């Protein structure tokens, strides 16, 4: 290719048109990245999260939505002193600035006392094992009631003086009382010991005094 032909190709309107088009696309892309992302992420905009704790669910939702925030009920809890459908906790906490449309997770007070299933404990474990297991599950424990039986062994469970069995649903606000052995056996469970030495001596004495009844024949 001659130099003149190579130079003429650079003078082509088609070539420069493509170059200008590519440059325009690059400029538009840069403008979109600069301004479009700011609009999408709402750059420079923030909302101060209001405090909706201890407010009713209806009022809390209205306050948060009016502030441009989204409400998500994450879980339920129970506080006896507060009314049902009352907001117990919120996350993020009040006073934090977030982007508009941010999700606010709230915990709502349950309308009734939650219950837990009583595990198989009576007659199967010691008092220490039973207390550790019940506390881990969230039960409230009172002072144990001592009954006649093997020391520190769990013989039963009562709630408000009423015996409870495995599988019963117990409200978490109730106090569980373990019936624990005091180390003393009852009269029905007492063991009768036999003095083997005395009985054996009596048998030996009887054997010594026993004689055969026979007649000597000359």
Coordinates of N, CA, C and O in Angstrom, one line a residue, residues 17-154:
X17 N -16.6 9.1 10.9 CA -18.0 8.9 11.5 C -18.0 7.9 12.6 O -18.7 8.0 13.6
X18 N -17.4 6.7 12.3 CA -17.3 5.7 13.3 C -16.6 6.1 14.6 O -17.0 5.8 15.7
X19 N -15.5 6.8 14.4 CA -14.7 7.3 15.5 C -15.6 8.2 16.4 O -15.6 8.1 17.6
X20 N -16.3 9.2 15.7 CA -17.1 10.1 16.5 C -18.3 9.4 17.2 O -18.6 9.7 18.3
X21 N -18.8 8.4 16.5 CA -19.9 7.6 17.2 C -19.4 6.9 18.4 O -20.1 6.8 19.4
X22 N -18.3 6.2 18.3 CA -17.7 5.5 19.4 C -17.4 6.5 20.6 O -17.6 6.2 21.8
X23 N -16.9 7.7 20.2 CA -16.6 8.7 21.3 C -17.9 9.2 22.0 O -17.9 9.4 23.2
X24 N -18.9 9.3 21.2 CA -20.2 9.7 21.8 C -20.7 8.7 22.7 O -21.3 9.0 23.8
X25 N -20.6 7.4 22.3 CA -21.1 6.3 23.2 C -20.3 6.3 24.5 O -20.8 6.2 25.6
X26 N -19.0 6.5 24.5 CA -18.1 6.6 25.6 C -18.5 7.7 26.6 O -18.6 7.6 27.8
X27 N -18.8 8.9 26.0 CA -19.2 10.1 26.8 C -20.5 9.8 27.5 O -20.7 10.1 28.6
X28 N -21.5 9.3 26.7 CA -22.8 9.0 27.3 C -22.7 8.0 28.4 O -23.4 8.1 29.5
X29 N -21.8 7.0 28.3 CA -21.6 6.0 29.3 C -21.0 6.6 30.6 O -21.5 6.2 31.7
X30 N -20.1 7.5 30.4 CA -19.5 8.1 31.5 C -20.5 9.0 32.3 O -20.5 9.0 33.5
X31 N -21.3 9.7 31.5 CA -22.4 10.5 32.1 C -23.4 9.7 32.9 O -23.8 10.1 34.0
X32 N -23.7 8.5 32.3 CA -24.7 7.6 33.0 C -24.1 7.1 34.3 O -24.7 7.1 35.3
X33 N -22.8 6.7 34.3 CA -22.1 6.2 35.5 C -22.1 7.3 36.6 O -22.2 7.0 37.8
X34 N -21.9 8.5 36.2 CA -21.7 9.6 37.1 C -23.0 10.0 37.7 O -23.2 10.1 39.0
X35 N -24.1 10.3 36.9 CA -25.3 10.8 37.4 C -26.4 9.7 37.6 O -27.2 9.8 38.5
X36 N -26.3 8.7 36.7 CA -27.4 7.6 36.9 C -27.2 6.8 38.2 O -28.2 6.5 38.9
X37 N -26.0 6.5 38.5 CA -25.8 5.7 39.8 C -26.1 6.6 41.0 O -26.6 6.1 42.0
X38 N -25.8 7.9 40.9 CA -26.1 8.7 42.0 C -27.6 8.8 42.3 O -28.1 8.8 43.4
X39 N -28.4 8.8 41.1 CA -29.8 8.8 41.3 C -30.3 7.5 41.8 O -31.2 7.4 42.6
X40 N -29.7 6.4 41.3 CA -30.2 5.1 41.7 C -29.9 4.8 43.2 O -30.7 4.3 43.9
X41 N -28.7 5.2 43.6 CA -28.3 5.0 45.0 C -28.8 6.2 45.9 O -28.5 6.2 47.1
X42 N -29.4 7.2 45.3 CA -29.9 8.4 46.1 C -28.7 9.0 46.9 O -28.8 9.1 48.1
X43 N -27.7 9.3 46.1 CA -26.4 9.9 46.7 C -26.8 11.2 47.4 O -27.4 12.1 46.9
X44 N -26.3 11.3 48.7 CA -26.5 12.5 49.5 C -27.8 12.5 50.2 O -28.0 13.4 51.0
X45 N -28.7 11.5 50.0 CA -30.0 11.5 50.7 C -29.9 10.5 51.8 O -29.3 9.4 51.7
X46 N -30.5 10.9 52.9 CA -30.5 10.0 54.1 C -31.8 10.3 54.9 O -32.3 11.4 54.8
X47 N -32.2 9.3 55.7 CA -33.4 9.4 56.5 C -33.0 9.1 57.9 O -32.3 8.1 58.2
X48 N -33.5 9.9 58.9 CA -33.2 9.6 60.3 C -34.3 8.7 60.8 O -35.5 9.0 60.7
X49 N -33.9 7.5 61.3 CA -34.9 6.5 61.7 C -35.6 6.9 63.0 O -34.9 7.3 64.0
X50 N -36.9 7.0 63.0 CA -37.7 7.4 64.2 C -37.7 6.2 65.2 O -37.5 5.1 64.8
X51 N -38.0 6.6 66.4 CA -38.2 5.6 67.5 C -39.6 5.1 67.5 O -40.5 5.9 67.8
X52 N -39.9 3.8 67.2 CA -41.2 3.3 67.2 C -41.4 2.2 68.3 O -42.4 1.5 68.3
X53 N -40.5 2.1 69.2 CA -40.6 1.1 70.3 C -41.8 1.4 71.2 O -42.0 2.6 71.5
X54 N -42.5 0.4 71.6 CA -43.6 0.5 72.5 C -44.8 1.2 71.9 O -45.8 1.5 72.6
X55 N -44.8 1.4 70.6 CA -45.9 1.8 69.8 C -46.7 0.7 69.2 O -46.1 -0.4 69.0
X56 N -47.9 0.9 68.9 CA -48.7 -0.2 68.3 C -48.2 -0.5 66.9 O -47.5 0.4 66.3
X57 N -48.4 -1.7 66.4 CA -47.9 -2.1 65.1 C -48.5 -1.1 64.0 O -47.7 -0.7 63.1
X58 N -49.7 -0.7 64.1 CA -50.3 0.2 63.1 C -49.6 1.5 63.1 O -49.3 2.1 62.0
X59 N -49.4 2.1 64.3 CA -48.8 3.4 64.4 C -47.3 3.3 63.9 O -46.8 4.2 63.2
X60 N -46.6 2.3 64.3 CA -45.2 2.1 63.9 C -45.1 2.0 62.4 O -44.2 2.6 61.8
X61 N -45.9 1.2 61.8 CA -45.9 1.1 60.3 C -46.1 2.4 59.6 O -45.4 2.8 58.7
X62 N -47.1 3.2 60.1 CA -47.4 4.5 59.5 C -46.3 5.5 59.7 O -45.9 6.2 58.7
X63 N -45.6 5.5 60.8 CA -44.5 6.4 61.1 C -43.3 6.1 60.2 O -42.7 7.0 59.6
X64 N -43.0 4.8 60.1 CA -41.8 4.4 59.3 C -42.1 4.6 57.8 O -41.2 5.1 57.1
X65 N -43.3 4.3 57.3 CA -43.6 4.5 55.9 C -43.6 6.0 55.5 O -43.2 6.3 54.4
X66 N -44.1 6.8 56.5 CA -44.1 8.3 56.2 C -42.7 8.8 56.1 O -42.5 9.8 55.4
X67 N -41.8 8.2 56.8 CA -40.4 8.6 56.7 C -39.7 8.0 55.5 O -38.5 8.3 55.3
X68 N -40.4 7.2 54.7 CA -39.8 6.7 53.5 C -39.0 5.4 53.8 O -38.1 5.0 53.0
X69 N -39.4 4.7 54.8 CA -38.7 3.4 55.2 C -39.7 2.2 55.0 O -40.9 2.4 55.0
X70 N -39.1 1.1 54.8 CA -39.9 -0.2 54.7 C -39.9 -0.9 56.0 O -38.9 -1.0 56.7
X71 N -41.0 -1.6 56.3 CA -41.2 -2.2 57.6 C -41.2 -3.7 57.3 O -41.9 -4.2 56.5
X72 N -40.4 -4.5 58.1 CA -40.4 -5.9 58.1 C -40.5 -6.5 59.5 O -39.7 -6.1 60.4
X73 N -41.5 -7.3 59.7 CA -41.7 -8.0 61.0 C -40.8 -9.2 61.1 O -41.1 -10.2 60.4
X74 N -39.7 -9.1 61.8 CA -38.7 -10.2 61.9 C -39.1 -11.3 62.8 O -38.8 -12.5 62.5
X75 N -39.7 -11.0 64.0 CA -39.9 -12.0 65.0 C -41.0 -11.5 66.0 O -41.4 -10.3 65.9
X76 N -41.4 -12.3 66.9 CA -42.3 -12.0 67.9 C -41.7 -12.3 69.3 O -40.9 -13.2 69.4
X77 N -42.0 -11.6 70.3 CA -41.6 -11.8 71.7 C -42.7 -11.7 72.6 O -43.9 -11.7 72.2
X78 N -42.4 -11.7 73.9 CA -43.5 -11.6 74.8 C -43.1 -10.8 76.1 O -42.1 -11.2 76.7
X79 N -43.8 -9.7 76.4 CA -43.6 -9.0 77.6 C -45.0 -8.8 78.2 O -45.8 -8.2 77.6
X80 N -45.1 -9.4 79.4 CA -46.5 -9.4 80.0 C -47.0 -8.0 80.3 O -48.2 -7.8 80.1
X81 N -46.1 -7.1 80.6 CA -46.6 -5.7 81.0 C -47.0 -4.9 79.8 O -47.6 -3.8 80.0
X82 N -46.7 -5.3 78.6 CA -47.0 -4.5 77.4 C -48.1 -5.1 76.6 O -48.3 -6.3 76.7
X83 N -48.9 -4.2 75.9 CA -50.1 -4.8 75.2 C -49.6 -5.6 74.0 O -48.5 -5.5 73.5
X84 N -50.6 -6.4 73.4 CA -50.3 -7.2 72.3 C -50.1 -6.3 71.0 O -50.6 -5.2 71.0
X85 N -49.3 -6.8 70.1 CA -49.0 -6.1 68.8 C -48.3 -4.8 69.1 O -48.3 -3.9 68.3
X86 N -47.5 -4.8 70.2 CA -46.7 -3.6 70.5 C -45.3 -3.9 70.0 O -44.8 -5.0 70.1
X87 N -44.6 -2.9 69.5 CA -43.2 -3.0 69.0 C -42.3 -3.1 70.2 O -42.2 -2.2 71.0
X88 N -41.6 -4.2 70.3 CA -40.6 -4.4 71.4 C -39.2 -3.9 71.1 O -38.6 -3.2 71.9
X89 N -38.7 -4.2 69.9 CA -37.4 -3.8 69.4 C -37.4 -3.4 68.0 O -38.3 -3.9 67.2
X90 N -36.5 -2.6 67.5 CA -36.3 -2.3 66.1 C -34.8 -2.3 65.8 O -34.0 -2.1 66.6
X91 N -34.6 -2.7 64.5 CA -33.2 -2.7 64.0 C -33.2 -2.2 62.5 O -33.9 -2.8 61.7
X92 N -32.4 -1.2 62.2 CA -31.4 -0.5 63.1 C -32.2 0.4 64.1 O -33.4 0.6 64.0
X93 N -31.4 0.8 65.2 CA -32.0 1.5 66.3 C -32.4 2.9 65.8 O -31.9 3.4 64.8
X94 N -33.2 3.6 66.6 CA -33.6 5.0 66.3 C -32.4 5.9 66.4 O -31.5 5.7 67.1
X95 N -32.4 6.9 65.5 CA -31.3 7.9 65.5 C -30.3 7.7 64.4 O -29.4 8.5 64.2
X96 N -30.3 6.5 63.8 CA -29.4 6.1 62.7 C -29.9 6.7 61.4 O -31.1 6.6 61.1
X97 N -29.0 7.2 60.6 CA -29.4 7.7 59.3 C -29.1 6.6 58.2 O -28.0 6.0 58.2
X98 N -30.1 6.3 57.4 CA -30.1 5.3 56.4 C -30.6 5.9 55.1 O -31.2 7.0 55.0
X99 N -30.5 5.1 54.0 CA -31.0 5.5 52.7 C -32.5 5.4 52.7 O -33.1 4.5 53.4
X100 N -33.2 6.2 52.0 CA -34.7 6.0 51.8 C -35.0 4.6 51.3 O -34.3 4.1 50.4
X101 N -36.1 4.0 51.8 CA -36.4 2.7 51.4 C -35.7 1.6 52.2 O -35.9 0.4 51.9
X102 N -34.9 1.9 53.1 CA -34.2 0.9 53.9 C -35.1 0.1 54.7 O -36.2 0.6 55.2
X103 N -34.8 -1.2 54.9 CA -35.7 -2.1 55.7 C -35.5 -1.9 57.2 O -34.3 -2.0 57.6
X104 N -36.5 -1.8 57.9 CA -36.5 -1.7 59.4 C -37.1 -2.9 59.9 O -38.3 -3.2 59.8
X105 N -36.3 -3.8 60.6 CA -36.8 -5.0 61.2 C -37.4 -4.7 62.6 O -36.7 -4.1 63.4
X106 N -38.5 -5.2 62.9 CA -39.1 -4.9 64.2 C -39.6 -6.3 64.8 O -39.9 -7.2 64.1
X107 N -39.6 -6.3 66.2 CA -40.1 -7.4 66.9 C -41.4 -7.0 67.6 O -41.4 -6.0 68.3
X108 N -42.4 -7.8 67.4 CA -43.7 -7.5 67.9 C -44.1 -8.3 69.1 O -43.8 -9.5 69.2
X109 N -44.8 -7.7 70.1 CA -45.2 -8.5 71.3 C -46.4 -9.4 70.9 O -47.3 -9.0 70.2
X110 N -46.2 -10.7 71.3 CA -47.3 -11.7 71.0 C -48.5 -11.4 71.8 O -48.5 -10.8 72.9
X111 N -49.7 -11.9 71.3 CA -51.0 -11.7 71.9 C -51.2 -12.6 73.1 O -52.1 -12.4 73.9
X112 N -50.5 -13.7 73.1 CA -50.6 -14.7 74.2 C -49.3 -15.2 74.7 O -48.3 -15.1 73.9
X113 N -49.2 -15.8 75.9 CA -48.0 -16.3 76.4 C -47.5 -17.5 75.6 O -48.2 -18.5 75.4
X114 N -46.2 -17.4 75.1 CA -45.7 -18.6 74.4 C -45.5 -19.8 75.3 O -45.4 -19.6 76.5
X115 N -45.6 -20.9 74.7 CA -45.5 -22.2 75.5 C -44.3 -23.0 75.0 O -43.9 -22.9 73.8
X116 N -43.8 -23.9 75.8 CA -42.7 -24.8 75.5 C -43.1 -26.2 75.9 O -43.9 -26.4 76.8
X117 N -42.6 -27.2 75.1 CA -43.0 -28.6 75.4 C -42.0 -29.1 76.4 O -40.8 -29.0 76.3
X118 N -42.6 -29.7 77.5 CA -41.8 -30.3 78.6 C -41.1 -31.5 78.1 O -41.7 -32.5 77.6
X119 N -39.8 -31.6 78.2 CA -39.0 -32.7 77.8 C -39.1 -33.9 78.7 O -39.7 -33.8 79.8
X120 N -38.6 -35.1 78.3 CA -38.6 -36.3 79.1 C -37.5 -36.2 80.1 O -36.4 -36.6 79.8
X121 N -37.9 -35.8 81.3 CA -36.9 -35.6 82.4 C -37.2 -36.5 83.6 O -36.3 -37.1 84.2
X122 N -38.4 -36.5 84.1 CA -38.8 -37.2 85.3 C -38.4 -38.6 85.2 O -38.8 -39.3 84.3
X123 N -37.6 -39.1 86.2 CA -37.2 -40.5 86.2 C -36.1 -40.9 85.2 O -35.8 -42.1 85.1
X124 N -35.5 -39.9 84.6 CA -34.5 -40.2 83.6 C -33.1 -39.5 83.8 O -32.2 -39.8 83.1
X125 N -33.1 -38.5 84.7 CA -31.8 -37.8 84.9 C -31.7 -37.2 86.3 O -32.7 -37.2 87.0
X126 N -30.6 -36.7 86.6 CA -30.4 -36.1 87.9 C -30.9 -34.6 87.9 O -31.2 -34.1 86.8
X127 N -31.0 -34.0 89.1 CA -31.5 -32.7 89.2 C -30.6 -31.7 88.4 O -31.1 -30.7 87.8
X128 N -29.3 -31.9 88.5 CA -28.3 -31.0 87.8 C -28.5 -31.1 86.3 O -28.6 -30.0 85.6
X129 N -28.7 -32.2 85.7 CA -28.9 -32.4 84.3 C -30.2 -31.8 83.9 O -30.3 -31.1 82.9
X130 N -31.3 -32.0 84.7 CA -32.6 -31.5 84.4 C -32.6 -30.0 84.4 O -33.2 -29.4 83.5
X131 N -32.0 -29.4 85.4 CA -32.0 -27.9 85.5 C -31.2 -27.3 84.3 O -31.7 -26.3 83.8
X132 N -30.1 -27.9 84.0 CA -29.4 -27.3 82.8 C -30.2 -27.4 81.5 O -30.2 -26.5 80.7
X133 N -30.8 -28.5 81.3 CA -31.6 -28.7 80.1 C -32.8 -27.8 80.0 O -33.1 -27.1 79.0
X134 N -33.5 -27.6 81.2 CA -34.7 -26.7 81.2 C -34.3 -25.3 81.0 O -35.0 -24.5 80.3
X135 N -33.2 -24.9 81.7 CA -32.8 -23.5 81.5 C -32.4 -23.2 80.1 O -32.7 -22.1 79.6
X136 N -31.7 -24.1 79.5 CA -31.3 -23.9 78.1 C -32.5 -23.8 77.1 O -32.4 -23.1 76.1
X137 N -33.6 -24.4 77.5 CA -34.8 -24.3 76.6 C -35.6 -23.1 76.9 O -36.5 -22.7 76.1
X138 N -35.3 -22.4 78.0 CA -36.0 -21.1 78.3 C -37.0 -21.2 79.4 O -37.8 -20.3 79.7
X139 N -37.1 -22.3 80.2 CA -38.0 -22.5 81.3 C -37.5 -21.7 82.5 O -36.3 -21.5 82.7
X140 N -38.5 -21.3 83.3 CA -38.2 -20.7 84.6 C -38.3 -21.8 85.7 O -39.2 -22.5 85.8
X141 N -37.2 -21.8 86.6 CA -37.2 -22.8 87.6 C -37.3 -22.2 89.0 O -36.7 -21.2 89.3
X142 N -38.0 -22.9 89.9 CA -38.2 -22.5 91.2 C -37.3 -23.4 92.1 O -36.6 -24.3 91.7
X143 N -37.5 -23.3 93.4 CA -36.7 -24.1 94.4 C -37.3 -25.5 94.3 O -38.5 -25.8 94.2
X144 N -36.4 -26.5 94.2 CA -36.8 -27.9 94.1 C -37.6 -28.4 95.4 O -37.4 -27.9 96.5
X145 N -38.5 -29.3 95.2 CA -39.2 -29.9 96.2 C -38.6 -31.3 96.5 O -38.6 -32.1 95.6
X146 N -38.2 -31.5 97.8 CA -37.5 -32.8 98.1 C -38.5 -33.8 98.5 O -39.4 -33.6 99.3
X147 N -38.4 -35.0 98.0 CA -39.2 -36.1 98.3 C -38.4 -37.3 98.6 O -37.1 -37.3 98.4
X148 N -39.0 -38.3 99.2 CA -38.2 -39.5 99.6 C -37.8 -40.3 98.3 O -38.6 -40.5 97.4
X149 N -36.5 -40.6 98.3 CA -36.0 -41.3 97.1 C -34.5 -41.2 97.0 O -33.8 -40.6 97.9
X150 N -33.9 -41.6 95.9 CA -32.5 -41.6 95.7 C -32.1 -40.1 95.6 O -32.7 -39.3 95.0
X151 N -30.9 -39.8 96.2 CA -30.5 -38.4 96.3 C -30.2 -37.8 94.9 O -29.6 -38.4 94.1
X152 N -30.8 -36.5 94.8 CA -30.6 -35.7 93.6 C -31.2 -36.3 92.3 O -30.9 -35.9 91.2
X153 N -32.1 -37.3 92.5 CA -32.7 -37.9 91.3 C -34.1 -37.2 91.1 O -34.8 -37.0 92.1
X154 N -34.5 -36.9 89.8 CA -35.7 -36.2 89.6 C -36.8 -37.3 89.5 O -36.8 -38.2 88.6

